[in-house]
Amino acid sequence: MIDFEYPLNERIRTLLRLEDLFARIGHFHRGDSPMDHHQVLQSIFELLEVASRADLKVDLVQELERQRQTLLAFRDNPDISPEALSGALYEIEQASSGLLSVPGKIGHYLRENDWLMGIRSRASMPGGACQFDLPSYHHWQARDPEARRRDLEGWLRPLMPIREGIAIVLRLLRASGRPEMQLAQRGMYQVMLGGRPMQLVRVCVAHRLNAAPEISANKYVLNVRFMTPEPAGRPRQVTDDVEFELTVCNL
């Protein structure tokens, strides 16, 4: 099964972009080659660009506090495991404390590093990070992998509370919806929402169906159109019925 997610507001769109960038950083950070670590730096620069567009830290702290208050209301519910509830509350409180400990604007210490910002400026150009453009960066890439990794970890460490806060908010958001099987007749599906609030739509479809959804939505209607993925040409709308799993999420 392939899971497709569609954010319905700018805040969730930003969180999903940052989640993807942190996942990319985690993947390439484990590598040893200079190209692996170049991709880590590229992803850090993209992360700074995305995070600078919103008051992300405040938004995350406020959302975590809202979820903490929601969970506290279940404290006397006999159907809720006290251990699970305490664990969730502790995780949220730790994440909030970590976010509040982040000083200033996200990544400000990176923006004050002239060496990194020089790489960022050149790397934004096609082929701009060649060794003749950035000899000091080429020298850094020639260092031992563990030495490079220590530098990367030092640059990334202050960003980890952001990653943890994003992970908790998105996990709670995804868990807020109930998956339901639906049928897109001749590749088309529409449902009226009647103003029901939602922040994220998830569509899960079997890989064997060779169908990728194009999703559009507002608070009144949700449209899903399935297209055939055509890497070598123009996508076409699926003409067969498509069975898929739909989840509408809202915190």
Short mmCIF file of C-alpha atoms in Angstrom, two decimals:
data_model
loop_
_atom_site.label_atom_id
_atom_site.label_comp_id
_atom_site.label_asym_id
_atom_site.label_seq_id
_atom_site.Cartn_x
_atom_site.Cartn_y
_atom_site.Cartn_z
CA MET A 1 0.00 0.00 0.00
CA ILE A 2 1.13 3.56 -0.75
CA ASP A 3 0.10 6.36 1.60
CA PHE A 4 -0.50 9.83 0.13
CA GLU A 5 -1.02 12.84 2.39
CA TYR A 6 -2.57 16.19 1.49
CA PRO A 7 -2.34 19.12 3.95
CA LEU A 8 -5.27 21.52 4.09
CA ASN A 9 -3.61 24.56 5.63
CA GLU A 10 -0.22 26.23 5.46
CA ARG A 11 0.80 25.24 8.99
CA ILE A 12 0.40 21.50 8.34
CA ARG A 13 2.07 21.91 4.95
CA THR A 14 5.10 23.44 6.68
CA LEU A 15 5.23 20.65 9.28
CA LEU A 16 5.14 17.97 6.56
CA ARG A 17 7.92 19.67 4.62
CA LEU A 18 10.07 19.87 7.75
CA GLU A 19 9.33 16.24 8.64
CA ASP A 20 10.52 15.21 5.18
CA LEU A 21 13.70 17.27 5.51
CA PHE A 22 14.51 15.81 8.94
CA ALA A 23 13.99 12.30 7.52
CA ARG A 24 16.38 13.11 4.67
CA ILE A 25 18.94 14.46 7.13
CA GLY A 26 18.67 11.29 9.22
CA HIS A 27 19.19 9.09 6.15
CA PHE A 28 22.26 10.85 4.76
CA HIS A 29 23.78 11.53 8.18
CA ARG A 30 24.37 7.79 8.55
CA GLY A 31 26.52 7.70 5.42
CA ASP A 32 30.27 8.22 5.31
CA SER A 33 30.86 9.76 1.89
CA PRO A 34 31.36 13.50 1.30
CA MET A 35 28.27 13.42 -0.93
CA ASP A 36 26.17 12.03 1.93
CA HIS A 37 27.22 14.86 4.20
CA HIS A 38 26.78 17.43 1.44
CA GLN A 39 23.16 16.30 1.23
CA VAL A 40 22.83 16.77 4.99
CA LEU A 41 24.01 20.36 4.68
CA GLN A 42 21.75 20.99 1.69
CA SER A 43 18.80 19.70 3.72
CA ILE A 44 19.75 21.90 6.70
CA PHE A 45 19.77 24.93 4.40
CA GLU A 46 16.35 23.98 3.03
CA LEU A 47 15.09 23.46 6.57
CA LEU A 48 16.20 26.98 7.52
CA GLU A 49 14.36 28.35 4.49
CA VAL A 50 11.11 26.55 5.32
CA ALA A 51 11.25 27.28 9.07
CA SER A 52 11.87 30.97 8.51
CA ARG A 53 8.44 31.42 6.89
CA ALA A 54 6.44 30.94 10.09
CA ASP A 55 6.64 31.43 13.85
CA LEU A 56 7.15 27.70 14.08
CA LYS A 57 8.37 27.44 17.67
CA VAL A 58 5.40 29.34 19.10
CA ASP A 59 2.94 27.34 16.97
CA LEU A 60 4.39 24.03 18.14
CA VAL A 61 4.39 25.03 21.83
CA GLN A 62 0.78 26.21 21.60
CA GLU A 63 -0.36 23.05 19.82
CA LEU A 64 1.42 20.79 22.32
CA GLU A 65 -0.20 22.67 25.22
CA ARG A 66 -3.61 22.28 23.59
CA GLN A 67 -3.05 18.56 23.23
CA ARG A 68 -1.83 18.33 26.84
CA GLN A 69 -5.05 19.94 28.06
CA THR A 70 -7.09 17.57 25.89
CA LEU A 71 -5.30 14.54 27.34
CA LEU A 72 -5.71 15.80 30.90
CA ALA A 73 -9.47 15.66 30.41
CA PHE A 74 -9.14 11.85 30.02
CA ARG A 75 -7.33 11.40 33.34
CA ASP A 76 -10.42 9.99 35.12
CA ASN A 77 -11.67 7.96 32.15
CA PRO A 78 -11.66 4.24 33.11
CA ASP A 79 -11.29 3.26 29.44
CA ILE A 80 -7.93 5.03 29.16
CA SER A 81 -4.76 3.35 30.39
CA PRO A 82 -3.21 5.54 33.12
CA GLU A 83 0.26 4.38 32.09
CA ALA A 84 -0.31 5.27 28.42
CA LEU A 85 -1.80 8.63 29.36
CA SER A 86 1.07 9.47 31.70
CA GLY A 87 3.58 8.47 29.02
CA ALA A 88 1.92 10.69 26.42
CA LEU A 89 1.74 13.64 28.83
CA TYR A 90 5.40 13.21 29.78
CA GLU A 91 6.44 13.11 26.13
CA ILE A 92 4.50 16.30 25.37
CA GLU A 93 5.91 18.10 28.43
CA GLN A 94 9.48 17.11 27.49
CA ALA A 95 8.98 18.31 23.93
CA SER A 96 7.51 21.62 25.13
CA SER A 97 10.41 22.17 27.52
CA GLY A 98 12.87 21.45 24.73
CA LEU A 99 11.19 23.95 22.41
CA LEU A 100 11.08 26.65 25.09
CA SER A 101 14.81 26.14 25.67
CA VAL A 102 15.60 26.98 22.03
CA PRO A 103 16.87 30.58 22.12
CA GLY A 104 15.93 33.15 19.52
CA LYS A 105 14.84 32.43 15.97
CA ILE A 106 15.17 28.87 14.70
CA GLY A 107 18.68 28.29 13.34
CA HIS A 108 19.95 31.79 14.15
CA TYR A 109 23.32 30.31 15.21
CA LEU A 110 23.67 28.79 11.73
CA ARG A 111 22.91 32.09 10.03
CA GLU A 112 25.67 33.69 12.10
CA ASN A 113 28.23 31.15 10.78
CA ASP A 114 29.83 32.92 7.82
CA TRP A 115 31.47 29.71 6.58
CA LEU A 116 28.16 27.85 6.41
CA MET A 117 26.33 30.79 4.87
CA GLY A 118 29.02 31.02 2.21
CA ILE A 119 28.38 27.37 1.33
CA ARG A 120 24.63 27.99 1.38
CA SER A 121 24.97 30.88 -1.04
CA ARG A 122 27.10 28.93 -3.51
CA ALA A 123 25.16 25.66 -3.13
CA SER A 124 21.94 27.41 -4.16
CA MET A 125 23.47 27.85 -7.63
CA PRO A 126 23.52 24.91 -10.10
CA GLY A 127 26.90 23.24 -9.62
CA GLY A 128 27.97 26.08 -7.33
CA ALA A 129 29.56 23.90 -4.66
CA CYS A 130 32.45 22.69 -6.85
CA GLN A 131 35.86 22.57 -5.21
CA PHE A 132 37.20 25.55 -7.21
CA ASP A 133 34.30 27.68 -5.91
CA LEU A 134 34.61 26.55 -2.29
CA PRO A 135 38.15 25.29 -1.57
CA SER A 136 37.66 25.42 2.23
CA TYR A 137 34.50 23.30 1.87
CA HIS A 138 36.40 20.87 -0.35
CA HIS A 139 39.00 20.62 2.43
CA TRP A 140 36.25 19.90 4.99
CA GLN A 141 34.81 17.18 2.77
CA ALA A 142 38.23 15.51 2.68
CA ARG A 143 38.26 15.13 6.46
CA ASP A 144 37.63 11.84 8.23
CA PRO A 145 33.90 10.89 8.10
CA GLU A 146 33.61 10.85 11.88
CA ALA A 147 35.06 14.36 12.12
CA ARG A 148 32.53 15.61 9.56
CA ARG A 149 29.74 13.82 11.40
CA ARG A 150 30.70 15.50 14.69
CA ASP A 151 30.46 18.89 13.00
CA LEU A 152 27.07 18.01 11.54
CA GLU A 153 25.80 16.82 14.91
CA GLY A 154 26.89 20.08 16.51
CA TRP A 155 24.97 22.08 13.90
CA LEU A 156 21.92 19.84 14.17
CA ARG A 157 21.66 19.43 17.94
CA PRO A 158 19.83 22.72 18.63
CA LEU A 159 17.26 21.78 15.97
CA MET A 160 16.30 18.48 17.60
CA PRO A 161 13.56 19.95 19.85
CA ILE A 162 11.88 21.21 16.68
CA ARG A 163 12.02 17.73 15.19
CA GLU A 164 10.56 16.17 18.33
CA GLY A 165 7.74 18.70 18.52
CA ILE A 166 6.85 18.15 14.86
CA ALA A 167 6.90 14.38 15.31
CA ILE A 168 4.44 14.50 18.23
CA VAL A 169 2.01 16.93 16.56
CA LEU A 170 1.93 14.97 13.29
CA ARG A 171 1.58 11.64 15.10
CA LEU A 172 -1.42 12.94 17.06
CA LEU A 173 -2.90 14.44 13.90
CA ARG A 174 -2.58 11.21 11.92
CA ALA A 175 -4.08 9.23 14.81
CA SER A 176 -7.10 11.56 15.00
CA GLY A 177 -8.74 10.14 11.85
CA ARG A 178 -10.55 6.86 11.25
CA PRO A 179 -9.66 5.02 8.01
CA GLU A 180 -12.65 4.12 5.81
CA MET A 181 -12.72 2.18 2.55
CA GLN A 182 -14.08 4.16 -0.40
CA LEU A 183 -14.60 3.59 -4.14
CA ALA A 184 -13.59 6.06 -6.83
CA GLN A 185 -15.85 5.27 -9.77
CA ARG A 186 -13.91 5.48 -13.02
CA GLY A 187 -11.12 7.08 -11.05
CA MET A 188 -13.20 9.91 -9.56
CA TYR A 189 -14.36 10.42 -5.96
CA GLN A 190 -16.14 13.35 -4.36
CA VAL A 191 -17.65 13.83 -0.92
CA MET A 192 -19.38 16.85 0.60
CA LEU A 193 -17.89 17.88 3.93
CA GLY A 194 -20.53 20.35 5.06
CA GLY A 195 -18.03 22.72 6.63
CA ARG A 196 -16.46 19.97 8.76
CA PRO A 197 -12.99 21.16 9.85
CA MET A 198 -10.04 19.09 8.71
CA GLN A 199 -6.30 19.59 8.49
CA LEU A 200 -5.00 16.54 6.66
CA VAL A 201 -6.35 14.03 4.16
CA ARG A 202 -4.71 10.62 3.83
CA VAL A 203 -5.33 8.36 0.84
CA CYS A 204 -3.95 4.83 0.87
CA VAL A 205 -4.03 2.80 -2.35
CA ALA A 206 -2.62 -0.57 -3.38
CA HIS A 207 0.58 -0.34 -5.40
CA ARG A 208 -0.70 -2.93 -7.89
CA LEU A 209 -3.46 -0.53 -9.02
CA ASN A 210 -0.93 1.81 -10.66
CA ALA A 211 -2.96 4.84 -9.59
CA ALA A 212 -1.81 8.05 -7.88
CA PRO A 213 -4.35 10.49 -6.42
CA GLU A 214 -4.66 14.16 -7.25
CA ILE A 215 -6.40 15.72 -4.25
CA SER A 216 -8.17 19.04 -3.86
CA ALA A 217 -10.29 20.07 -0.90
CA ASN A 218 -11.82 22.87 1.10
CA LYS A 219 -14.17 22.86 4.09
CA TYR A 220 -17.13 22.02 1.85
CA VAL A 221 -15.95 19.37 -0.61
CA LEU A 222 -13.17 16.83 -1.11
CA ASN A 223 -12.20 15.69 -4.61
CA VAL A 224 -9.88 12.80 -5.41
CA ARG A 225 -8.94 12.01 -9.00
CA PHE A 226 -6.75 9.00 -9.71
CA MET A 227 -4.14 9.30 -12.44
CA THR A 228 -1.81 6.73 -13.96
CA PRO A 229 1.83 7.56 -13.09
CA GLU A 230 3.63 8.00 -16.41
CA PRO A 231 7.32 8.83 -15.83
CA ALA A 232 7.91 8.90 -19.61
CA GLY A 233 4.81 10.83 -20.63
CA ARG A 234 1.63 12.65 -19.69
CA PRO A 235 -0.41 11.11 -16.81
CA ARG A 236 -3.89 9.91 -17.77
CA GLN A 237 -6.99 9.60 -15.62
CA VAL A 238 -7.73 6.06 -14.49
CA THR A 239 -10.85 4.72 -16.19
CA ASP A 240 -11.42 1.74 -13.89
CA ASP A 241 -12.96 1.86 -10.41
CA VAL A 242 -10.34 2.36 -7.69
CA GLU A 243 -10.80 1.09 -4.15
CA PHE A 244 -8.85 3.11 -1.60
CA GLU A 245 -8.64 3.93 2.09
CA LEU A 246 -9.53 7.49 3.10
CA THR A 247 -8.68 9.13 6.42
CA VAL A 248 -9.71 12.67 7.32
CA CYS A 249 -7.64 14.07 10.20
CA ASN A 250 -8.19 17.06 12.45
CA LEU A 251 -6.80 17.98 15.88
#
